[in-house]
CSV table of C-alpha atoms and ligand atoms in Angstrom, one decimal:
chain,number,residue,atom,x,y,z
A,1,MET,CA,57.8,-14.9,152.9
A,2,ALA,CA,59.1,-17.1,155.7
A,3,HIS,CA,58.7,-20.9,155.5
A,4,LEU,CA,59.6,-23.9,157.5
A,5,GLU,CA,62.1,-26.4,156.2
A,6,ILE,CA,61.8,-29.8,157.9
A,7,LYS,CA,64.0,-32.7,157.4
A,8,GLY,CA,62.0,-35.7,158.6
A,9,GLY,CA,62.9,-39.0,160.2
A,10,ARG,CA,64.5,-37.7,163.4
A,11,ALA,CA,63.0,-39.1,166.7
A,12,LEU,CA,62.1,-36.5,169.4
A,13,LYS,CA,63.6,-36.6,172.9
A,14,GLY,CA,63.3,-34.1,175.7
A,15,THR,CA,60.7,-31.8,177.4
A,16,ILE,CA,58.4,-29.3,175.8
A,17,ARG,CA,56.7,-26.6,178.0
A,18,ILE,CA,53.2,-25.7,177.0
A,19,SER,CA,52.2,-22.0,176.7
A,20,GLY,CA,49.0,-20.3,177.9
A,21,ALA,CA,45.9,-21.1,175.8
A,22,LYS,CA,45.1,-18.8,172.9
A,23,ASN,CA,41.4,-19.6,173.2
A,24,ALA,CA,41.4,-18.7,176.9
A,25,ALA,CA,43.5,-15.6,176.6
A,26,LEU,CA,41.2,-14.1,173.9
A,27,PRO,CA,38.0,-14.1,176.0
A,28,ILE,CA,39.8,-13.2,179.2
A,29,LEU,CA,41.4,-10.1,177.5
A,30,SER,CA,37.9,-9.2,176.3
A,31,ALA,CA,36.5,-9.5,179.8
A,32,THR,CA,38.8,-6.7,181.0
A,33,LEU,CA,36.4,-4.4,179.1
A,34,LEU,CA,33.8,-5.1,181.8
A,35,SER,CA,35.4,-3.2,184.6
A,36,GLU,CA,37.5,-0.2,185.4
A,37,GLY,CA,40.8,-0.8,187.1
A,38,ARG,CA,44.0,-2.7,186.4
A,39,PHE,CA,44.0,-6.4,185.6
A,40,LYS,CA,47.1,-8.5,185.8
A,41,LEU,CA,47.2,-11.5,183.4
A,42,ARG,CA,49.9,-14.1,183.5
A,43,GLN,CA,51.0,-16.7,181.0
A,44,VAL,CA,49.5,-14.7,178.1
A,45,PRO,CA,50.9,-16.4,174.9
A,46,GLU,CA,52.8,-14.3,172.4
A,47,LEU,CA,50.7,-15.1,169.3
A,48,GLU,CA,49.4,-13.2,166.4
A,49,ASP,CA,45.8,-13.6,167.4
A,50,VAL,CA,46.5,-12.2,170.9
A,51,ARG,CA,48.4,-9.3,169.3
A,52,ILE,CA,45.4,-8.5,167.1
A,53,LEU,CA,43.0,-8.5,170.1
A,54,ILE,CA,45.4,-6.3,172.1
A,55,GLU,CA,45.5,-3.9,169.1
A,56,LEU,CA,41.7,-3.8,169.1
A,57,LEU,CA,41.6,-3.2,172.9
A,58,ARG,CA,44.0,-0.3,172.4
A,59,GLU,CA,41.8,1.1,169.6
A,60,LEU,CA,39.0,1.2,172.1
A,61,GLY,CA,41.1,3.3,174.5
A,62,VAL,CA,42.3,0.5,176.8
A,63,SER,CA,45.8,0.6,178.1
A,64,VAL,CA,47.7,-2.7,177.6
A,65,GLN,CA,51.3,-3.2,178.9
A,66,TYR,CA,53.4,-6.2,178.3
A,67,ARG,CA,55.9,-7.3,180.9
A,68,GLU,CA,58.4,-10.1,180.7
A,69,GLN,CA,57.3,-13.7,180.4
A,70,GLY,CA,53.8,-13.3,179.3
A,71,THR,CA,52.6,-10.9,182.0
A,72,VAL,CA,50.2,-8.3,180.7
A,73,PHE,CA,48.6,-5.4,182.6
A,74,VAL,CA,45.3,-4.2,181.2
A,75,ASP,CA,43.3,-1.1,182.3
A,76,SER,CA,40.1,-0.1,180.5
A,77,SER,CA,39.2,2.8,182.8
A,78,LYS,CA,39.5,5.1,179.8
A,79,LEU,CA,37.3,3.1,177.5
A,80,GLU,CA,36.3,5.7,174.9
A,81,SER,CA,35.3,3.9,171.7
A,82,PHE,CA,32.7,1.2,171.1
A,83,GLU,CA,33.6,0.2,167.6
A,84,ALA,CA,35.5,-2.9,166.5
A,85,PRO,CA,36.6,-2.1,162.9
A,86,TYR,CA,36.4,-4.4,159.9
A,87,ASP,CA,40.1,-4.5,159.4
A,88,LEU,CA,40.7,-6.2,162.8
A,89,VAL,CA,37.7,-8.4,162.9
A,90,ARG,CA,38.5,-9.6,159.4
A,91,ARG,CA,42.0,-10.6,160.6
A,92,MET,CA,40.6,-12.5,163.6
A,93,ARG,CA,37.0,-13.5,164.0
A,94,ALA,CA,37.3,-13.9,167.8
A,95,SER,CA,37.4,-10.1,167.9
A,96,VAL,CA,33.6,-10.5,168.1
A,97,LEU,CA,34.2,-11.3,171.8
A,98,VAL,CA,34.2,-7.6,172.6
A,99,LEU,CA,30.6,-7.3,171.5
A,100,GLY,CA,29.0,-8.6,174.8
A,101,PRO,CA,31.3,-6.6,177.1
A,102,LEU,CA,30.9,-3.4,175.2
A,103,VAL,CA,27.1,-3.4,175.2
A,104,ALA,CA,27.0,-4.5,178.8
A,105,ARG,CA,29.4,-1.7,180.0
A,106,LEU,CA,28.7,1.2,177.6
A,107,GLY,CA,25.2,0.4,176.5
A,108,LYS,CA,26.3,0.4,172.8
A,109,ALA,CA,28.7,-1.4,170.5
A,110,ARG,CA,29.4,-1.3,166.8
A,111,VAL,CA,31.3,-4.5,165.7
A,112,SER,CA,32.1,-5.5,162.2
A,113,LEU,CA,30.6,-8.8,161.1
A,114,PRO,CA,33.4,-11.3,160.7
A,115,GLY,CA,32.3,-12.9,157.4
A,116,GLY,CA,33.3,-16.3,156.2
A,117,CYS,CA,36.3,-18.4,157.2
A,118,ALA,CA,38.5,-21.1,155.6
A,119,ILE,CA,37.0,-23.8,157.9
A,120,GLY,CA,33.3,-23.0,157.5
A,121,ALA,CA,30.7,-20.3,157.4
A,122,ARG,CA,30.9,-19.8,161.2
A,123,PRO,CA,27.9,-17.5,161.7
A,124,ILE,CA,27.5,-15.5,165.0
A,125,ASP,CA,23.7,-15.7,165.1
A,126,PHE,CA,23.6,-17.3,168.5
A,127,HIS,CA,25.6,-14.4,170.0
A,128,LEU,CA,23.2,-11.9,168.4
A,129,LYS,CA,20.0,-13.8,169.4
A,130,GLY,CA,21.2,-14.1,172.9
A,131,LEU,CA,21.9,-10.3,173.2
A,132,GLU,CA,18.4,-9.6,171.7
A,133,LEU,CA,16.8,-11.8,174.3
A,134,MET,CA,18.7,-9.8,176.9
A,135,GLY,CA,17.0,-6.6,175.6
A,136,ALA,CA,19.6,-5.3,173.2
A,137,LYS,CA,18.3,-3.6,170.0
A,138,LEU,CA,20.4,-4.8,167.1
A,139,GLU,CA,20.7,-3.5,163.5
A,140,ILE,CA,23.0,-4.7,160.7
A,141,ARG,CA,24.3,-1.7,158.8
A,142,GLU,CA,27.2,-1.5,156.3
A,143,GLY,CA,28.6,-4.8,157.4
A,144,PHE,CA,28.5,-3.9,161.1
A,145,VAL,CA,26.3,-5.1,163.9
A,146,GLU,CA,25.1,-2.1,165.9
A,147,ALA,CA,23.8,-3.0,169.4
A,148,ARG,CA,22.1,-0.7,171.9
A,149,ALA,CA,20.7,-1.2,175.4
A,150,ASN,CA,20.0,1.0,178.4
A,151,ARG,CA,20.9,-1.9,180.6
A,152,LEU,CA,20.8,-5.5,179.5
A,153,GLU,CA,18.4,-7.8,181.3
A,154,GLY,CA,18.8,-11.4,182.3
A,155,ALA,CA,17.2,-13.9,180.0
A,156,ARG,CA,16.8,-17.7,179.3
A,157,ILE,CA,18.9,-18.6,176.3
A,158,TYR,CA,19.1,-21.9,174.5
A,159,PHE,CA,21.8,-22.8,172.0
A,160,ASP,CA,20.9,-25.2,169.2
A,161,ILE,CA,24.6,-26.2,169.2
A,162,PRO,CA,26.9,-25.5,172.1
A,163,SER,CA,29.0,-22.5,170.9
A,164,VAL,CA,32.3,-21.7,172.7
A,165,THR,CA,32.6,-18.0,171.9
A,166,GLY,CA,28.8,-17.6,172.0
A,167,THR,CA,28.7,-18.9,175.5
A,168,GLU,CA,31.6,-16.6,176.4
A,169,ASN,CA,30.1,-13.5,174.9
A,170,LEU,CA,26.8,-14.0,176.6
A,171,MET,CA,28.3,-15.0,179.9
A,172,MET,CA,30.3,-11.7,179.9
A,173,ALA,CA,27.2,-9.7,178.9
A,174,ALA,CA,25.1,-11.4,181.6
A,175,SER,CA,27.5,-10.6,184.3
A,176,LEU,CA,26.6,-6.9,184.1
A,177,ALA,CA,22.9,-7.4,183.2
A,178,LYS,CA,20.0,-6.8,185.5
A,179,GLY,CA,18.6,-10.1,186.9
A,180,ASN,CA,19.3,-13.7,186.2
A,181,THR,CA,20.5,-15.3,182.9
A,182,VAL,CA,20.4,-19.0,182.1
A,183,ILE,CA,22.3,-20.4,179.2
A,184,GLU,CA,21.1,-23.9,178.2
A,185,ASN,CA,23.2,-26.2,176.0
A,186,ALA,CA,26.1,-24.1,176.9
A,187,ALA,CA,29.7,-25.0,175.9
A,188,ARG,CA,31.7,-26.9,178.5
A,189,GLU,CA,35.2,-26.3,177.2
A,190,PRO,CA,37.9,-25.6,179.8
A,191,GLU,CA,38.4,-22.2,178.2
A,192,VAL,CA,34.8,-21.3,179.0
A,193,VAL,CA,35.4,-22.4,182.6
A,194,ALA,CA,38.6,-20.3,182.8
A,195,LEU,CA,36.7,-17.2,181.7
A,196,GLY,CA,33.9,-18.0,184.2
A,197,ARG,CA,36.5,-18.2,187.0
A,198,LEU,CA,37.9,-14.8,186.1
A,199,LEU,CA,34.4,-13.4,186.0
A,200,GLN,CA,33.7,-14.9,189.5
A,201,ASP,CA,36.9,-13.3,190.7
A,202,MET,CA,35.7,-10.0,189.3
A,203,GLY,CA,32.5,-10.3,191.5
A,204,ALA,CA,30.1,-12.1,189.1
A,205,LYS,CA,27.8,-14.7,190.5
A,206,ILE,CA,28.0,-17.7,188.1
A,207,LYS,CA,27.0,-21.3,188.7
A,208,GLY,CA,27.2,-24.4,186.6
A,209,LEU,CA,30.6,-23.8,184.9
A,210,GLY,CA,31.7,-26.9,183.0
A,211,THR,CA,28.1,-28.1,182.7
A,212,ASP,CA,25.7,-27.4,179.9
A,213,THR,CA,23.5,-25.1,182.1
A,214,ILE,CA,25.2,-21.9,183.2
A,215,LYS,CA,23.4,-19.5,185.5
A,216,ILE,CA,24.5,-16.0,185.9
A,217,GLU,CA,23.2,-13.5,188.4
A,218,GLY,CA,24.0,-10.0,187.1
A,219,THR,CA,25.6,-7.3,189.1
A,220,LYS,CA,25.9,-3.5,188.6
A,221,THR,CA,29.7,-3.3,188.7
A,222,LEU,CA,32.6,-5.7,188.5
A,223,ARG,CA,36.1,-5.2,189.8
A,224,PRO,CA,39.5,-6.0,188.2
A,225,ALA,CA,41.3,-9.2,189.0
A,226,THR,CA,44.5,-11.2,188.5
A,227,CYS,CA,44.6,-14.5,186.6
A,228,THR,CA,46.9,-17.0,185.0
A,229,ILE,CA,45.9,-18.2,181.6
A,230,ILE,CA,45.4,-22.0,181.6
A,231,PRO,CA,47.8,-24.1,179.6
A,232,ASP,CA,46.9,-24.7,175.9
A,233,ARG,CA,45.3,-28.2,175.6
A,234,ILE,CA,45.5,-28.0,171.8
A,235,GLU,CA,49.2,-27.2,171.8
A,236,ALA,CA,49.7,-30.0,174.3
A,237,GLY,CA,47.7,-32.5,172.2
A,238,THR,CA,49.7,-31.4,169.1
A,239,TYR,CA,53.0,-32.2,170.8
A,240,LEU,CA,51.7,-35.6,172.0
A,241,MET,CA,50.9,-36.3,168.4
A,242,ALA,CA,54.3,-35.0,167.2
A,243,VAL,CA,55.7,-38.1,169.0
A,244,GLY,CA,53.2,-40.2,167.1
A,245,ALA,CA,54.4,-38.8,163.9
A,246,ALA,CA,58.2,-38.6,164.5
A,247,GLY,CA,58.7,-41.3,167.1
A,248,GLY,CA,60.8,-40.9,170.3
A,249,GLU,CA,59.8,-39.8,173.7
A,250,LEU,CA,58.8,-36.5,175.2
A,251,ILE,CA,57.7,-35.0,178.5
A,252,ILE,CA,55.0,-32.4,178.0
A,253,GLU,CA,55.0,-30.1,181.0
A,254,ASN,CA,52.7,-27.3,182.2
A,255,CYS,CA,49.6,-29.0,180.8
A,256,VAL,CA,46.3,-30.2,182.4
A,257,PRO,CA,46.0,-33.9,181.7
A,258,GLU,CA,42.3,-33.8,182.6
A,259,HIS,CA,41.6,-31.4,179.7
A,260,LEU,CA,43.1,-34.0,177.3
A,261,GLU,CA,41.2,-37.1,178.4
A,262,ALA,CA,39.5,-38.0,175.1
A,263,VAL,CA,42.7,-37.2,173.2
A,264,ILE,CA,44.9,-39.4,175.5
A,265,LEU,CA,42.5,-42.3,175.3
A,266,LYS,CA,42.4,-42.1,171.5
A,267,LEU,CA,46.1,-41.9,171.2
A,268,LYS,CA,46.6,-44.8,173.6
A,269,ALA,CA,44.1,-46.9,171.5
A,270,ALA,CA,46.3,-46.0,168.5
A,271,GLY,CA,49.3,-47.5,170.3
A,272,LEU,CA,51.1,-44.5,171.8
A,273,LYS,CA,52.5,-45.1,175.4
A,274,ILE,CA,51.1,-42.2,177.5
A,275,LYS,CA,51.5,-41.8,181.2
A,276,VAL,CA,50.5,-38.9,183.4
A,277,ILE,CA,53.6,-38.5,185.6
A,278,ASP,CA,52.6,-35.5,187.6
A,279,ALA,CA,49.6,-33.1,188.0
A,280,ASP,CA,50.9,-31.1,185.1
A,281,LYS,CA,53.2,-33.5,183.2
A,282,ILE,CA,52.6,-36.2,180.6
A,283,LYS,CA,55.1,-38.6,179.2
A,284,VAL,CA,54.6,-39.9,175.7
A,285,LYS,CA,56.5,-42.5,173.8
A,286,ARG,CA,56.1,-44.3,170.5
A,287,ARG,CA,57.5,-47.9,170.4
A,288,ARG,CA,56.0,-49.2,167.2
A,289,ARG,CA,53.9,-48.4,164.2
A,290,LEU,CA,50.5,-47.0,165.2
A,291,CYS,CA,47.3,-48.8,164.6
A,292,SER,CA,44.3,-47.2,162.9
A,293,VAL,CA,41.5,-45.8,165.0
A,294,ASP,CA,38.3,-44.0,164.0
A,295,VAL,CA,37.8,-40.5,165.3
A,296,LYS,CA,34.8,-38.2,165.5
A,297,THR,CA,35.1,-34.6,166.6
A,298,GLN,CA,32.7,-33.4,169.3
A,299,PRO,CA,32.3,-30.5,171.6
A,300,TYR,CA,34.2,-30.9,174.9
A,301,PRO,CA,34.7,-33.4,176.5
A,302,GLY,CA,34.7,-35.1,173.1
A,303,PHE,CA,37.6,-35.2,170.7
A,304,PRO,CA,38.4,-31.6,169.7
A,305,THR,CA,38.0,-30.4,166.1
A,306,ASP,CA,41.2,-28.4,166.7
A,307,LEU,CA,43.2,-31.7,166.8
A,308,GLN,CA,41.4,-33.4,163.9
A,309,ALA,CA,44.0,-32.4,161.2
A,310,GLN,CA,46.9,-33.6,163.5
A,311,ILE,CA,45.5,-37.0,164.2
A,312,MET,CA,44.8,-37.5,160.5
A,313,VAL,CA,48.6,-37.3,160.0
A,314,LEU,CA,49.1,-40.1,162.5
A,315,MET,CA,46.4,-42.2,160.8
A,316,SER,CA,48.0,-41.6,157.3
A,317,THR,CA,50.8,-44.0,158.2
A,318,ALA,CA,48.9,-46.2,160.7
A,319,GLY,CA,48.2,-50.0,160.3
A,320,LYS,CA,44.9,-50.1,158.4
A,321,LEU,CA,41.9,-48.0,157.7
A,322,SER,CA,40.6,-45.0,159.7
A,323,VAL,CA,37.4,-43.0,159.4
A,324,ILE,CA,37.8,-39.4,160.7
A,325,THR,CA,34.5,-37.6,161.0
A,326,GLU,CA,34.3,-33.8,161.4
A,327,THR,CA,31.0,-32.8,163.1
A,328,ILE,CA,31.8,-29.2,164.1
A,329,PHE,CA,32.9,-27.3,161.0
A,330,GLU,CA,31.7,-28.1,157.5
A,331,ASN,CA,34.9,-27.4,155.6
A,332,ARG,CA,37.7,-28.5,157.9
A,333,PHE,CA,39.4,-30.9,155.5
A,334,MET,CA,41.6,-28.5,153.6
A,335,HIS,CA,44.8,-30.2,154.9
A,336,VAL,CA,43.7,-33.4,153.0
A,337,ALA,CA,44.9,-32.2,149.6
A,338,GLU,CA,48.2,-31.1,151.1
A,339,LEU,CA,48.7,-34.4,153.0
A,340,LYS,CA,48.1,-36.2,149.7
A,341,ARG,CA,51.0,-34.3,148.2
A,342,LEU,CA,53.1,-36.1,150.8
A,343,GLY,CA,51.8,-39.5,149.6
A,344,ALA,CA,48.9,-39.9,152.1
A,345,ASP,CA,45.9,-42.1,150.9
A,346,ILE,CA,42.8,-40.1,152.0
A,347,LYS,CA,39.4,-39.9,150.5
A,348,VAL,CA,36.8,-37.4,151.7
A,349,GLU,CA,33.2,-38.4,151.6
A,350,GLY,CA,30.9,-35.7,153.0
A,351,ARG,CA,31.9,-35.1,156.6
A,352,SER,CA,34.2,-38.1,156.8
A,353,ALA,CA,37.8,-38.7,155.6
A,354,ILE,CA,38.7,-42.3,155.0
A,355,VAL,CA,42.4,-42.7,155.6
A,356,ARG,CA,44.3,-45.8,154.5
A,357,GLY,CA,47.7,-46.0,156.2
A,358,VAL,CA,50.7,-45.9,153.8
A,359,LYS,CA,54.1,-47.1,154.8
A,360,HIS,CA,55.6,-43.7,155.0
A,361,LEU,CA,55.0,-40.1,153.8
A,362,ASN,CA,57.5,-38.4,151.5
A,363,GLY,CA,58.6,-34.8,152.0
A,364,ALA,CA,57.3,-32.1,149.5
A,365,PRO,CA,56.5,-28.4,149.5
A,366,VAL,CA,53.0,-27.8,151.1
A,367,MET,CA,50.8,-24.8,151.8
A,368,ALA,CA,49.1,-24.2,155.1
A,369,THR,CA,45.5,-23.3,154.8
A,370,ASP,CA,44.5,-22.6,158.4
A,371,LEU,CA,45.9,-22.7,161.8
A,372,ARG,CA,45.5,-26.3,162.8
A,373,ALA,CA,46.1,-27.5,159.2
A,374,SER,CA,49.5,-25.9,159.4
A,375,ALA,CA,50.3,-27.7,162.6
A,376,SER,CA,49.3,-31.0,160.9
A,377,LEU,CA,51.7,-30.3,158.0
A,378,VAL,CA,54.6,-29.7,160.4
A,379,LEU,CA,53.8,-33.1,162.1
A,380,ALA,CA,53.7,-34.7,158.7
A,381,GLY,CA,57.1,-33.2,157.8
A,382,LEU,CA,58.6,-34.5,161.0
A,383,GLY,CA,57.6,-38.1,160.1
A,384,ALA,CA,58.1,-37.9,156.4
A,385,LYS,CA,61.2,-39.1,154.5
A,386,GLY,CA,63.1,-36.3,153.0
A,387,THR,CA,62.5,-32.5,153.2
A,388,THR,CA,59.1,-30.8,153.7
A,389,ILE,CA,58.7,-27.1,153.1
A,390,VAL,CA,55.7,-25.6,154.9
A,391,GLN,CA,54.5,-22.3,153.5
A,392,GLY,CA,51.8,-20.0,154.8
A,393,LEU,CA,53.4,-19.6,158.2
A,394,HIS,CA,51.2,-16.7,159.2
A,395,HIS,CA,48.5,-19.3,160.0
A,396,LEU,CA,50.8,-21.2,162.4
A,397,ASP,CA,52.0,-18.1,164.1
A,398,ARG,CA,48.4,-17.2,165.0
A,399,GLY,CA,48.2,-20.0,167.5
A,400,TYR,CA,51.5,-21.7,168.2
A,401,GLU,CA,54.1,-20.0,170.3
A,402,ARG,CA,57.6,-20.6,168.8
A,403,MET,CA,56.7,-24.0,167.5
A,404,ASP,CA,59.8,-24.4,165.4
A,405,GLU,CA,62.1,-23.5,168.4
A,406,LYS,CA,60.2,-25.8,170.7
A,407,LEU,CA,60.5,-28.7,168.3
A,408,SER,CA,64.1,-28.1,167.4
A,409,ALA,CA,65.1,-28.1,171.1
A,410,VAL,CA,63.9,-31.7,171.3
A,411,GLY,CA,65.8,-32.9,168.3
A,412,ALA,CA,63.7,-32.1,165.3
A,413,ARG,CA,65.5,-30.8,162.2
A,414,ILE,CA,63.3,-27.8,161.6
A,415,LYS,CA,64.2,-24.3,160.7
A,416,ARG,CA,62.5,-21.1,159.8
A,417,VAL,CA,63.9,-19.7,156.6
A,418,ASN,CA,63.1,-16.2,155.3
A,419,GLY,CA,62.3,-15.7,151.6
A,420,THR,CA,60.6,-17.8,149.0
A,421,PRO,CA,61.6,-21.5,148.8
A,422,VAL,CA,63.8,-22.5,145.9
A,423,GLN,CA,61.6,-24.2,143.2
A,424,GLU,CA,62.5,-27.7,142.2
A,425,GLY,CA,63.6,-28.2,138.6
A,426,LYS,CA,61.0,-29.2,136.0
A,427,MET,CA,61.1,-32.7,134.4
A,428,SER,CA,62.7,-32.7,131.1
B,1,EPU,N1,27.6,-21.8,165.3
B,1,EPU,C1,26.5,-21.2,164.8
B,1,EPU,N2,26.1,-20.0,165.2
B,1,EPU,C2,26.8,-19.3,166.1
B,1,EPU,C3,27.9,-19.8,166.7
B,1,EPU,C4,28.3,-21.1,166.3
B,1,EPU,O1,25.8,-21.9,164.0
B,1,EPU,O2,26.3,-18.2,166.4
B,1,EPU,C5,28.1,-23.1,164.9
B,1,EPU,C6,29.4,-23.0,164.2
B,1,EPU,O3,29.3,-22.7,162.8
B,1,EPU,C7,30.0,-24.4,164.5
B,1,EPU,C8,29.5,-24.7,165.9
B,1,EPU,O4,28.4,-23.8,166.1
B,1,EPU,O5,29.4,-25.3,163.6
B,1,EPU,C9,30.5,-24.5,167.0
B,1,EPU,O6,31.2,-23.3,166.8
B,1,EPU,P1,31.7,-22.4,168.0
B,1,EPU,O7,30.9,-21.2,168.1
B,1,EPU,O8,31.8,-23.3,169.3
B,1,EPU,O9,33.1,-22.0,167.5
B,1,EPU,P2,33.9,-20.7,167.9
B,1,EPU,O10,33.5,-20.2,169.2
B,1,EPU,O11,33.8,-19.7,166.8
B,1,EPU,C10,35.9,-21.8,169.1
B,1,EPU,C11,37.4,-21.8,169.0
B,1,EPU,C12,37.8,-22.5,167.7
B,1,EPU,C13,37.3,-24.0,167.9
B,1,EPU,C14,35.8,-24.0,168.2
B,1,EPU,C15,35.2,-25.3,168.4
B,1,EPU,C16,38.0,-19.6,170.0
B,1,EPU,C17,38.5,-18.3,169.8
B,1,EPU,N3,37.9,-20.4,168.9
B,1,EPU,O12,35.4,-21.2,167.9
B,1,EPU,O13,39.2,-22.6,167.7
B,1,EPU,O14,37.6,-24.7,166.8
B,1,EPU,O15,35.5,-23.1,169.3
B,1,EPU,O16,35.8,-25.9,169.5
B,1,EPU,O17,37.7,-20.1,171.1
B,1,EPU,C18,41.3,-22.7,166.6
B,1,EPU,O18,41.8,-22.4,167.7
B,1,EPU,O19,42.0,-23.1,165.7
B,1,EPU,C19,39.9,-22.6,166.5
B,1,EPU,C20,39.3,-22.5,165.3
């Protein structure tokens, strides 16, 4: 099994270019199911999650062709299957994003239920209730949700909690439904807006993108379109924090500073020097030891849960005491046990982690438990004294494009090593 070997203590210097956003690419690829014809998608990141979704599209009969530099052509004119098998949905829960488009276009879908997840139960009841309100008949059979509808009809839908993929699934379904749909308490994430823009380019009539009330006037057919996937704000935030962990100075290019407002304000409060130097460039510098700040994860535009593990690394060597509260997922503190192996002083109480800054972390072997946790362990390794070995790289590769290469190009001593790491000797 491959692992990362990181020798900490080297300040970063240079420029890192941000890739297309995984969480925008997944719904946008799913939206190609809504219309016949050839789509051209640019800046599609080469990631394991994207590969799984493409594998699923191909199983459904969709033609997907990769071209150089992240350009992908997709054509679902020959859509022949309506089933998303367990094996693919199990590997990536966002596969459930094909449910809305399949029912809307074919009038039927059979999609495996995703089951639990390392970071929380993550049910999909909002997706299902929304489709039912739009007239779909749903049955759960043998671990699959089976949905049928002659033609979906517009409906008023209210989410108890704003759900990102829930909003996306229903927005796609509503675009081909008969009549008007209103989604109240909808998610406002930039990835939802990016999907909405593509749907508008396909001919859908959508209002209120980026607000909590989205109105969709359904249409009978949609047309293919071209789109560039927006830059990944979570990847950008992770590299801003890499400077917080390792020190030095970086320029983060091809990012949207506006998407990172809460993150930038929090990092500035912690003492990082951050300046937006261009419409798509941010300069970040660490001059001194960071100070402790409290963090609470929230739906966008709040501080993202997908950066909670990474900021915890910064707080683990910051001046005083920090309280980090996770409000989105109930089990997203699995990185805590691993950070403690590096010497961090963290206590979890319910939904909060109390982090007391220590002088420095010490390298050790650690195991990644989920995607963002694995990024946090890499950051911890960059800042720690000695060598950190990060195992469980399949998590990292799901959502970060060539992270080790990008970091080593800016001076980090990080390398991907094939094979099982050599075990340290036992104490005699
Ligand atoms: N929820 C329900 N019922 C539902 C849907 C959601 O109770 O039917 C709850 C969830 O359990 C959670 C909250 O609502 O407590 C919000 O979950 P949401 O549905 O927004 O999460 P998601 O759509 O499954 C997306 C991202 C996640 C990101 C979250 C929150 C994609 C493909 N995934 O997940 O990204 O953490 O929104 O921002 O867009 C990641 O990239 O590492 C990742 C986990």
